[in-house]
Tab-separated table of C-alpha atoms in Angstrom:
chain	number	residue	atom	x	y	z
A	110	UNK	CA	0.000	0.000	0.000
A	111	UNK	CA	1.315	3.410	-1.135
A	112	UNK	CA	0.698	6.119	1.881
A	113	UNK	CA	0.230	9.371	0.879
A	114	UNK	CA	2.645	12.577	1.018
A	115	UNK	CA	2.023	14.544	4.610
A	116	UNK	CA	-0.340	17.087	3.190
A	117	UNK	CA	2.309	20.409	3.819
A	118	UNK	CA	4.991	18.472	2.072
A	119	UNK	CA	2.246	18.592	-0.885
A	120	UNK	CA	1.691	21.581	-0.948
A	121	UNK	CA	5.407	22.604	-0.229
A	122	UNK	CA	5.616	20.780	-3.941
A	123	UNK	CA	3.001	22.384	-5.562
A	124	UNK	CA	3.806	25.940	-4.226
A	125	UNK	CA	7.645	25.777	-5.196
A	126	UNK	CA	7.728	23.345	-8.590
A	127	UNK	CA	11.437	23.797	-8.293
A	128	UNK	CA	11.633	21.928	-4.815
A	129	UNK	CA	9.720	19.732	-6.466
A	130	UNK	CA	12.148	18.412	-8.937
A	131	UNK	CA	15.641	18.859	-10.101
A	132	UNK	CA	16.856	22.117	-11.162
A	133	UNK	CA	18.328	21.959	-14.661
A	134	UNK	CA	19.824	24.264	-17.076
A	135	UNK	CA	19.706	27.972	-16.432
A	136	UNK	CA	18.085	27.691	-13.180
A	137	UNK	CA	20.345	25.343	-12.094
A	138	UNK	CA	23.259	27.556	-13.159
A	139	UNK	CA	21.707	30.201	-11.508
A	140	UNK	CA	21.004	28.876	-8.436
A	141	UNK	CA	24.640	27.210	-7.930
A	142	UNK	CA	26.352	30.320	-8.848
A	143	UNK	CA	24.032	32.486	-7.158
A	144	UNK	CA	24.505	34.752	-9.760
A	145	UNK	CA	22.448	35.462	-13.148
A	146	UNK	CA	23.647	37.605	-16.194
A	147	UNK	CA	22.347	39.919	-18.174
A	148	UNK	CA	23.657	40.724	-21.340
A	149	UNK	CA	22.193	44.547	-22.524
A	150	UNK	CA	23.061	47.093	-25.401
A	151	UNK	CA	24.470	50.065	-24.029
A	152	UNK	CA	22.690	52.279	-26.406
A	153	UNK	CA	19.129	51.707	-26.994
A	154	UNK	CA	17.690	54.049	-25.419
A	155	UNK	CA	14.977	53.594	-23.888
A	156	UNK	CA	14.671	49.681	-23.556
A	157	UNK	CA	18.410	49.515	-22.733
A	158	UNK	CA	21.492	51.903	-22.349
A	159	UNK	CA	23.865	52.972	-19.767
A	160	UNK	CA	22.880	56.387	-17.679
A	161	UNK	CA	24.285	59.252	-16.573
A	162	UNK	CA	25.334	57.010	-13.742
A	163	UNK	CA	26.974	54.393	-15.328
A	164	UNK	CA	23.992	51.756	-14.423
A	165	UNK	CA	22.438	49.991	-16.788
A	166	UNK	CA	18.502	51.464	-17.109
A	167	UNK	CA	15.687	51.498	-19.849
A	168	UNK	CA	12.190	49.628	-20.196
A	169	UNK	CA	14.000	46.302	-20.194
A	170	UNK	CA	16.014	46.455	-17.408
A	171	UNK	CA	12.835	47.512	-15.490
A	172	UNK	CA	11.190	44.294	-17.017
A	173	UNK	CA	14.800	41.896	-16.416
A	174	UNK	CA	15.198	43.386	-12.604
A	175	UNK	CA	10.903	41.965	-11.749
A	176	UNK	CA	12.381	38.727	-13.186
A	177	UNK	CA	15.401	38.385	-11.176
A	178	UNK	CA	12.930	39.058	-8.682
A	179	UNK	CA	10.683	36.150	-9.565
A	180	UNK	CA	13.288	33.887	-10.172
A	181	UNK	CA	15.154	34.706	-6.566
A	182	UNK	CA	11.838	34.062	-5.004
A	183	UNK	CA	11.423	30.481	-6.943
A	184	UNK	CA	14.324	29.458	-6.288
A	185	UNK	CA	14.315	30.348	-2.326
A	186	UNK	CA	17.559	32.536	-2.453
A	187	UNK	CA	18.228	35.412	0.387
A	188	UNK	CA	19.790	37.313	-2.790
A	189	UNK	CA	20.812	36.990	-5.786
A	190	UNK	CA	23.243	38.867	-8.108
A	191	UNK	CA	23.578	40.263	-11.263
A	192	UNK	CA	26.422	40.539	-13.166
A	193	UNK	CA	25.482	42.790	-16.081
A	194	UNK	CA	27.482	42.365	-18.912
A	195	UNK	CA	27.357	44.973	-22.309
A	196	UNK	CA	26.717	43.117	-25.514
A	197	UNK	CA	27.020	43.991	-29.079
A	198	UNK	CA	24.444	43.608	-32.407
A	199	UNK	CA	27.491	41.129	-33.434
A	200	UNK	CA	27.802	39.133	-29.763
A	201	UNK	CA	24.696	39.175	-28.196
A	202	UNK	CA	23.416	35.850	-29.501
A	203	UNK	CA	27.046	34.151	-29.200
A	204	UNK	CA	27.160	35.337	-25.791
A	205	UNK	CA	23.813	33.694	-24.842
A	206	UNK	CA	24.592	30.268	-26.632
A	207	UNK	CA	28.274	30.071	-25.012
A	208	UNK	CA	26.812	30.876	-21.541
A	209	UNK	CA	28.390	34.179	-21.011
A	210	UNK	CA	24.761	35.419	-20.473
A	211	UNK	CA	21.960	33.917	-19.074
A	212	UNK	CA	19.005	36.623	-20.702
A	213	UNK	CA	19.114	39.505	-23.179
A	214	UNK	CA	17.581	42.486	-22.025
A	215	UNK	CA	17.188	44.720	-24.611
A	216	UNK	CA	14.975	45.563	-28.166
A	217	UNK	CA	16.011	42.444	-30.145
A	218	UNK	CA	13.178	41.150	-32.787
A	219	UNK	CA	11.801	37.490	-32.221
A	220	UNK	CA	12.453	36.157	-35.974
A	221	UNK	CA	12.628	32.925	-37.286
A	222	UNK	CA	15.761	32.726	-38.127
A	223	UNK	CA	16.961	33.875	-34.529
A	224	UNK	CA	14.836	30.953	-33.633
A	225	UNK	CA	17.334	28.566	-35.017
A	226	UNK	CA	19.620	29.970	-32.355
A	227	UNK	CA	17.986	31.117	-29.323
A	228	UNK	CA	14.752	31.329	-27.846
A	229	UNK	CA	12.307	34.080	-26.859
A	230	UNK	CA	10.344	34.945	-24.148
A	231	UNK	CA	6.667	36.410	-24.543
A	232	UNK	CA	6.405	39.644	-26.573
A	233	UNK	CA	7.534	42.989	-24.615
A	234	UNK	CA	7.285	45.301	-26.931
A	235	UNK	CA	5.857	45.949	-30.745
A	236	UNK	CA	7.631	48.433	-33.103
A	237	UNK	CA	7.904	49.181	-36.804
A	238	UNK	CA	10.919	50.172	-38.941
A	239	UNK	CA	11.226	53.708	-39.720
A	240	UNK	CA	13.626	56.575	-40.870
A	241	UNK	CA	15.199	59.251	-39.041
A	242	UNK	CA	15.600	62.600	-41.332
A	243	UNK	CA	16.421	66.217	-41.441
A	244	UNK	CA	13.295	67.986	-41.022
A	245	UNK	CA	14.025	69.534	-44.422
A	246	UNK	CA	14.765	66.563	-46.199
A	247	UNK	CA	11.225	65.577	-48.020
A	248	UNK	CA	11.873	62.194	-47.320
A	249	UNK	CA	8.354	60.614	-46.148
A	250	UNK	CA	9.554	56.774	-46.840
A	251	UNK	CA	11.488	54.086	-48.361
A	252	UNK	CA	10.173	55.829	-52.278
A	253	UNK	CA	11.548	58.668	-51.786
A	254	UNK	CA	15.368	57.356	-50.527
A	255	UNK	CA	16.515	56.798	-54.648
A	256	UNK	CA	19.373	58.275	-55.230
A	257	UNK	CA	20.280	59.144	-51.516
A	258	UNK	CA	22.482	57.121	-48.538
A	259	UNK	CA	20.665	55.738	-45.767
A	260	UNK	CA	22.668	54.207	-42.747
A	261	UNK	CA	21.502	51.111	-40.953
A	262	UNK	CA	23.283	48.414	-38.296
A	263	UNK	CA	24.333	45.524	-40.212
A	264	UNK	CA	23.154	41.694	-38.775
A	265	UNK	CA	19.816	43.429	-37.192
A	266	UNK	CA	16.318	42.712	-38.743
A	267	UNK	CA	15.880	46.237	-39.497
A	268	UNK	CA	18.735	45.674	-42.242
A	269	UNK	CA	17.510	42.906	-43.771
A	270	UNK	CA	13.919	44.778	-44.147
A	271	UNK	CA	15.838	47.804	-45.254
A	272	UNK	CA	17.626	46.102	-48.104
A	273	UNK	CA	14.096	43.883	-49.277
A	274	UNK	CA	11.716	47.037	-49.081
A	275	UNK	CA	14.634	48.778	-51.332
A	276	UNK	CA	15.237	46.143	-54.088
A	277	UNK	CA	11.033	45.550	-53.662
A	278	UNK	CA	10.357	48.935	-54.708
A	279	UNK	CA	13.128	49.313	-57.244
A	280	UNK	CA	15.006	51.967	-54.852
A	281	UNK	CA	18.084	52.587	-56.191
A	282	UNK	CA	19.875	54.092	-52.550
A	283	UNK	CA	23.141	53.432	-51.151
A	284	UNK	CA	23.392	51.477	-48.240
A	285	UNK	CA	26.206	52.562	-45.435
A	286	UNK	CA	26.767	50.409	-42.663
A	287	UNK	CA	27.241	51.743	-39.187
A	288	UNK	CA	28.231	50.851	-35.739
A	289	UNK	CA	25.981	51.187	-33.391
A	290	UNK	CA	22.697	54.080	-32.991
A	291	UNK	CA	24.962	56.695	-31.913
A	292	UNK	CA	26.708	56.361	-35.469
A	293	UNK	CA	24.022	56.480	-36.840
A	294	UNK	CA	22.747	59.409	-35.562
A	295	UNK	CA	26.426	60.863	-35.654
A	296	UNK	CA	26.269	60.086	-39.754
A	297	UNK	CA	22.766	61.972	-39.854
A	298	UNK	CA	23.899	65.370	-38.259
A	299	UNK	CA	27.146	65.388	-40.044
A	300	UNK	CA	25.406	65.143	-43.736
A	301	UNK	CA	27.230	61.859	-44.417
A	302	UNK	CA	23.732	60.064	-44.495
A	303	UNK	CA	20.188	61.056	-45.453
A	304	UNK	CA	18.678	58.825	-43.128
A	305	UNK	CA	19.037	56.160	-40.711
A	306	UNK	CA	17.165	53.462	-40.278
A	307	UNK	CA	15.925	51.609	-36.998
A	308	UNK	CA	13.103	50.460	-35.139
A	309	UNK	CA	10.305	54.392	-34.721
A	310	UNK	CA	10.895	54.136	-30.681
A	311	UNK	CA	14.446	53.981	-30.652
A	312	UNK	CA	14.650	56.498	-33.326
A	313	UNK	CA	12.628	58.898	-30.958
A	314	UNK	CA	14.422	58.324	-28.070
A	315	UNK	CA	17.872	58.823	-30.343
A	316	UNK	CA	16.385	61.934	-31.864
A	317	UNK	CA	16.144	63.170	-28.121
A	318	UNK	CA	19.671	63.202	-27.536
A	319	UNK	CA	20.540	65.079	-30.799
A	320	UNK	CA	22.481	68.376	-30.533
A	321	UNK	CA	19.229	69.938	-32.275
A	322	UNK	CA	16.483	67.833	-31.887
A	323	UNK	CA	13.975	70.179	-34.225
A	324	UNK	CA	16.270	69.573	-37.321
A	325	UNK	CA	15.320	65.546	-37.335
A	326	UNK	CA	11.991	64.049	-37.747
A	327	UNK	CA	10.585	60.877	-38.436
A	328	UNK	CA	9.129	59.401	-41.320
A	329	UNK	CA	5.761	58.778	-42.117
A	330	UNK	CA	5.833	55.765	-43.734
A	331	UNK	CA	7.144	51.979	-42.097
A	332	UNK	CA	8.860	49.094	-43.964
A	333	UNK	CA	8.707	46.390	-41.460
A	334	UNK	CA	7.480	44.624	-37.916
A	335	UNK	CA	9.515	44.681	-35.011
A	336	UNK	CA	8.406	42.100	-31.936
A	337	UNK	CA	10.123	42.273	-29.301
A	338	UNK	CA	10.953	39.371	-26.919
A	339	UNK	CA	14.190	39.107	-24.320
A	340	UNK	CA	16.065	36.491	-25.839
A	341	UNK	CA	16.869	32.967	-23.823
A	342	UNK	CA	18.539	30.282	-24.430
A	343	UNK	CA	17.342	27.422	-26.988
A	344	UNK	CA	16.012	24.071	-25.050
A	345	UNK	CA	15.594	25.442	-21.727
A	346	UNK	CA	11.746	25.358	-21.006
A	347	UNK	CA	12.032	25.947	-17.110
A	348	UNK	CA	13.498	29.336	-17.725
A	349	UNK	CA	11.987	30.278	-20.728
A	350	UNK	CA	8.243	29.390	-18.213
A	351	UNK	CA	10.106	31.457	-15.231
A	352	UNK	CA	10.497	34.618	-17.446
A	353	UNK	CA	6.607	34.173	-18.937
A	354	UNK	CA	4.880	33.452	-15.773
A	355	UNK	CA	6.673	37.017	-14.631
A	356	UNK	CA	5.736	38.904	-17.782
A	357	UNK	CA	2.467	37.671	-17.619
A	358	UNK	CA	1.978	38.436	-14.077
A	359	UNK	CA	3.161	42.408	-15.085
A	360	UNK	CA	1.250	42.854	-18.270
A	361	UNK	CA	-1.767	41.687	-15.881
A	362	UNK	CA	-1.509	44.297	-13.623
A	363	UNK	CA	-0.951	48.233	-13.348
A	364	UNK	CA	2.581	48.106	-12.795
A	365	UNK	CA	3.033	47.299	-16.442
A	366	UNK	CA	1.332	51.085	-17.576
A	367	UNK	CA	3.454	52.274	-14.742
A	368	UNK	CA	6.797	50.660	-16.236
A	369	UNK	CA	5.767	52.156	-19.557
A	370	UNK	CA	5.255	55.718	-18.434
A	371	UNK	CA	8.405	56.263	-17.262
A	372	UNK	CA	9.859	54.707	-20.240
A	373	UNK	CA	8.076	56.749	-22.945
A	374	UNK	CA	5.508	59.094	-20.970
A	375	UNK	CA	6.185	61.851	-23.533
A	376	UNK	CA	4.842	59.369	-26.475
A	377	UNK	CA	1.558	59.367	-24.346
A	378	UNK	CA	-0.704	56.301	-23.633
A	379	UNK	CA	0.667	52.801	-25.403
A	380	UNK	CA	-0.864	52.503	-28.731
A	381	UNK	CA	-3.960	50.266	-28.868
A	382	UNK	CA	-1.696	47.604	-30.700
A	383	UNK	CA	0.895	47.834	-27.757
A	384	UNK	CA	-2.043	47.046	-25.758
A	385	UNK	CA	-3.711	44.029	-27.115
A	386	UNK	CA	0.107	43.126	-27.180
A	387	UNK	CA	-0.132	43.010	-22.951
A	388	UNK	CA	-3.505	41.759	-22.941
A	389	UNK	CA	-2.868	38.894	-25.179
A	390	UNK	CA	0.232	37.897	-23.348
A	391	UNK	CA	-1.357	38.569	-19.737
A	392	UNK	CA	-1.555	34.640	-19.976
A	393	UNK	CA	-3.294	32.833	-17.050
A	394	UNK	CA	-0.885	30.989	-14.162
């Protein structure tokens, strides 16, 4: 005859699923190291850049920080501590796959092809590809970019929808690669660019740190779809559900309007395609 478990030892289980069987993978790592890292671009401003303290700060590192805190709390640990470590267009994804980082924090689109790679949490954030512009230029879109330069980050999404909205359209424009989004802004007040290209929200929070920001505008037109997800590492489905169940939890409540406020208050109220996006992901526990 099989006795049954003393009832709190059940629901000691059912409370903490990672008392409840053995820790693998990330949350192993984590838990044995005491330590979790966070890989984040230095400037992407406002999901992820360095401030004017040195600290790492944007929408999400607000987002990373409640799951550190969810993830401390599953795994019963008095503290836990971050090493936060800068990462690169070019290194990010190496960095997760090799272990140097255990989560990307930052505005990196969930694409197939990254898929083959890494994983993704739910969707933080939706965006579309735009162009940043001299207020005088008459540049409205992608059309209008023939016979002009237009400066983009090479390996991102935003230049492989770049180059396929160009050749789609016939656009005859030439291409220059740049660093990193202060290049490109760098290229776009200097006159060695007509535009630059990157996702509309970091392209207003760029144009916010120009020397004059009423000589740049925006475009009104979009060439692509940006989703947003923090990226994770492929094959690791107890992290991957310890990130969700946190997002989920936030995009339930207030504190996720409150996260976005101070983010991008002076955009006004997330657009109604931003919010189905944290209603549709406000998944059940």
């Amino acid at each position: 005859m099989i006795r049954p478990l003393p009832l709190m030892l059940l629901v000691m289980l059912l409370a903490h699923p990672a008392l409840g069987a053995e820790l693998e993978g990330t949350l192993k790592k984590i838990k044995e190291t005491n330590t979790i890292a966070i890989g984040y671009p230095t400037a992407s401003r406002p999901f992820a850049f360095v401030d004017d303290d040195g600290k790492p700060a944007g929408y999400s590192i607000d987002l990373c920080l409640r799951i550190v805190a969810g993830v401390q709390q599953q795994l019963g640990l008095r503290d836990l501590q971050i090493k936060w470590v800068p990462v690169t267009h070019e290194n990010r994804i190496p960095s997760l796959v090799k272990g140097t980082t255990d989560i990307e924090c930052g505005s990196t689109t969930n694409s197939l092809s990254r898929q083959e790679q890494v994983d993704f949490s739910l969707m933080i954030f939706v965006d579309a590809g735009s162009l940043l512009v001299k207020a005088n230029s008459g540049i409205r879109g992608i059309g209008d970019l023939g016979g002009k330069r237009v400066a983009v980050i090479p390996g991102t999404t935003t230049e492989k929808a770049l180059t396929g909205s160009l050749q789609g359209r016939y656009v005859n424009a030439q291409v220059i690669k740049v660093q990193d989004h202060d290049d490109g802004l760098a290229a776009l007040e200097k006159g060695t660019t007509d535009a630059y290209a990157s996702d509309e929200v970091l392209l207003v929070g760029l144009a916010l740190t120009a020397k004059d920001p009423t000589k740049l505008r925006l475009a009104e037109q979009y060439f692509s779809y940006e989703p947003y997800g923090l990226m994770l590492r492929r094959g690791d489905p107890a992290f991957r559900l310890a990130v969700n169940r946190v997002l989920s939890r936030l995009y339930r409540s207030e504190q996720i309007v409150e996260i976005f406020g101070k983010w991008f208050g002076r955009m006004g109220k997330p657009s109604g395609l931003l919010q189905a996006m944290y209603i549709l992901n406000g998944l059940p526990d």
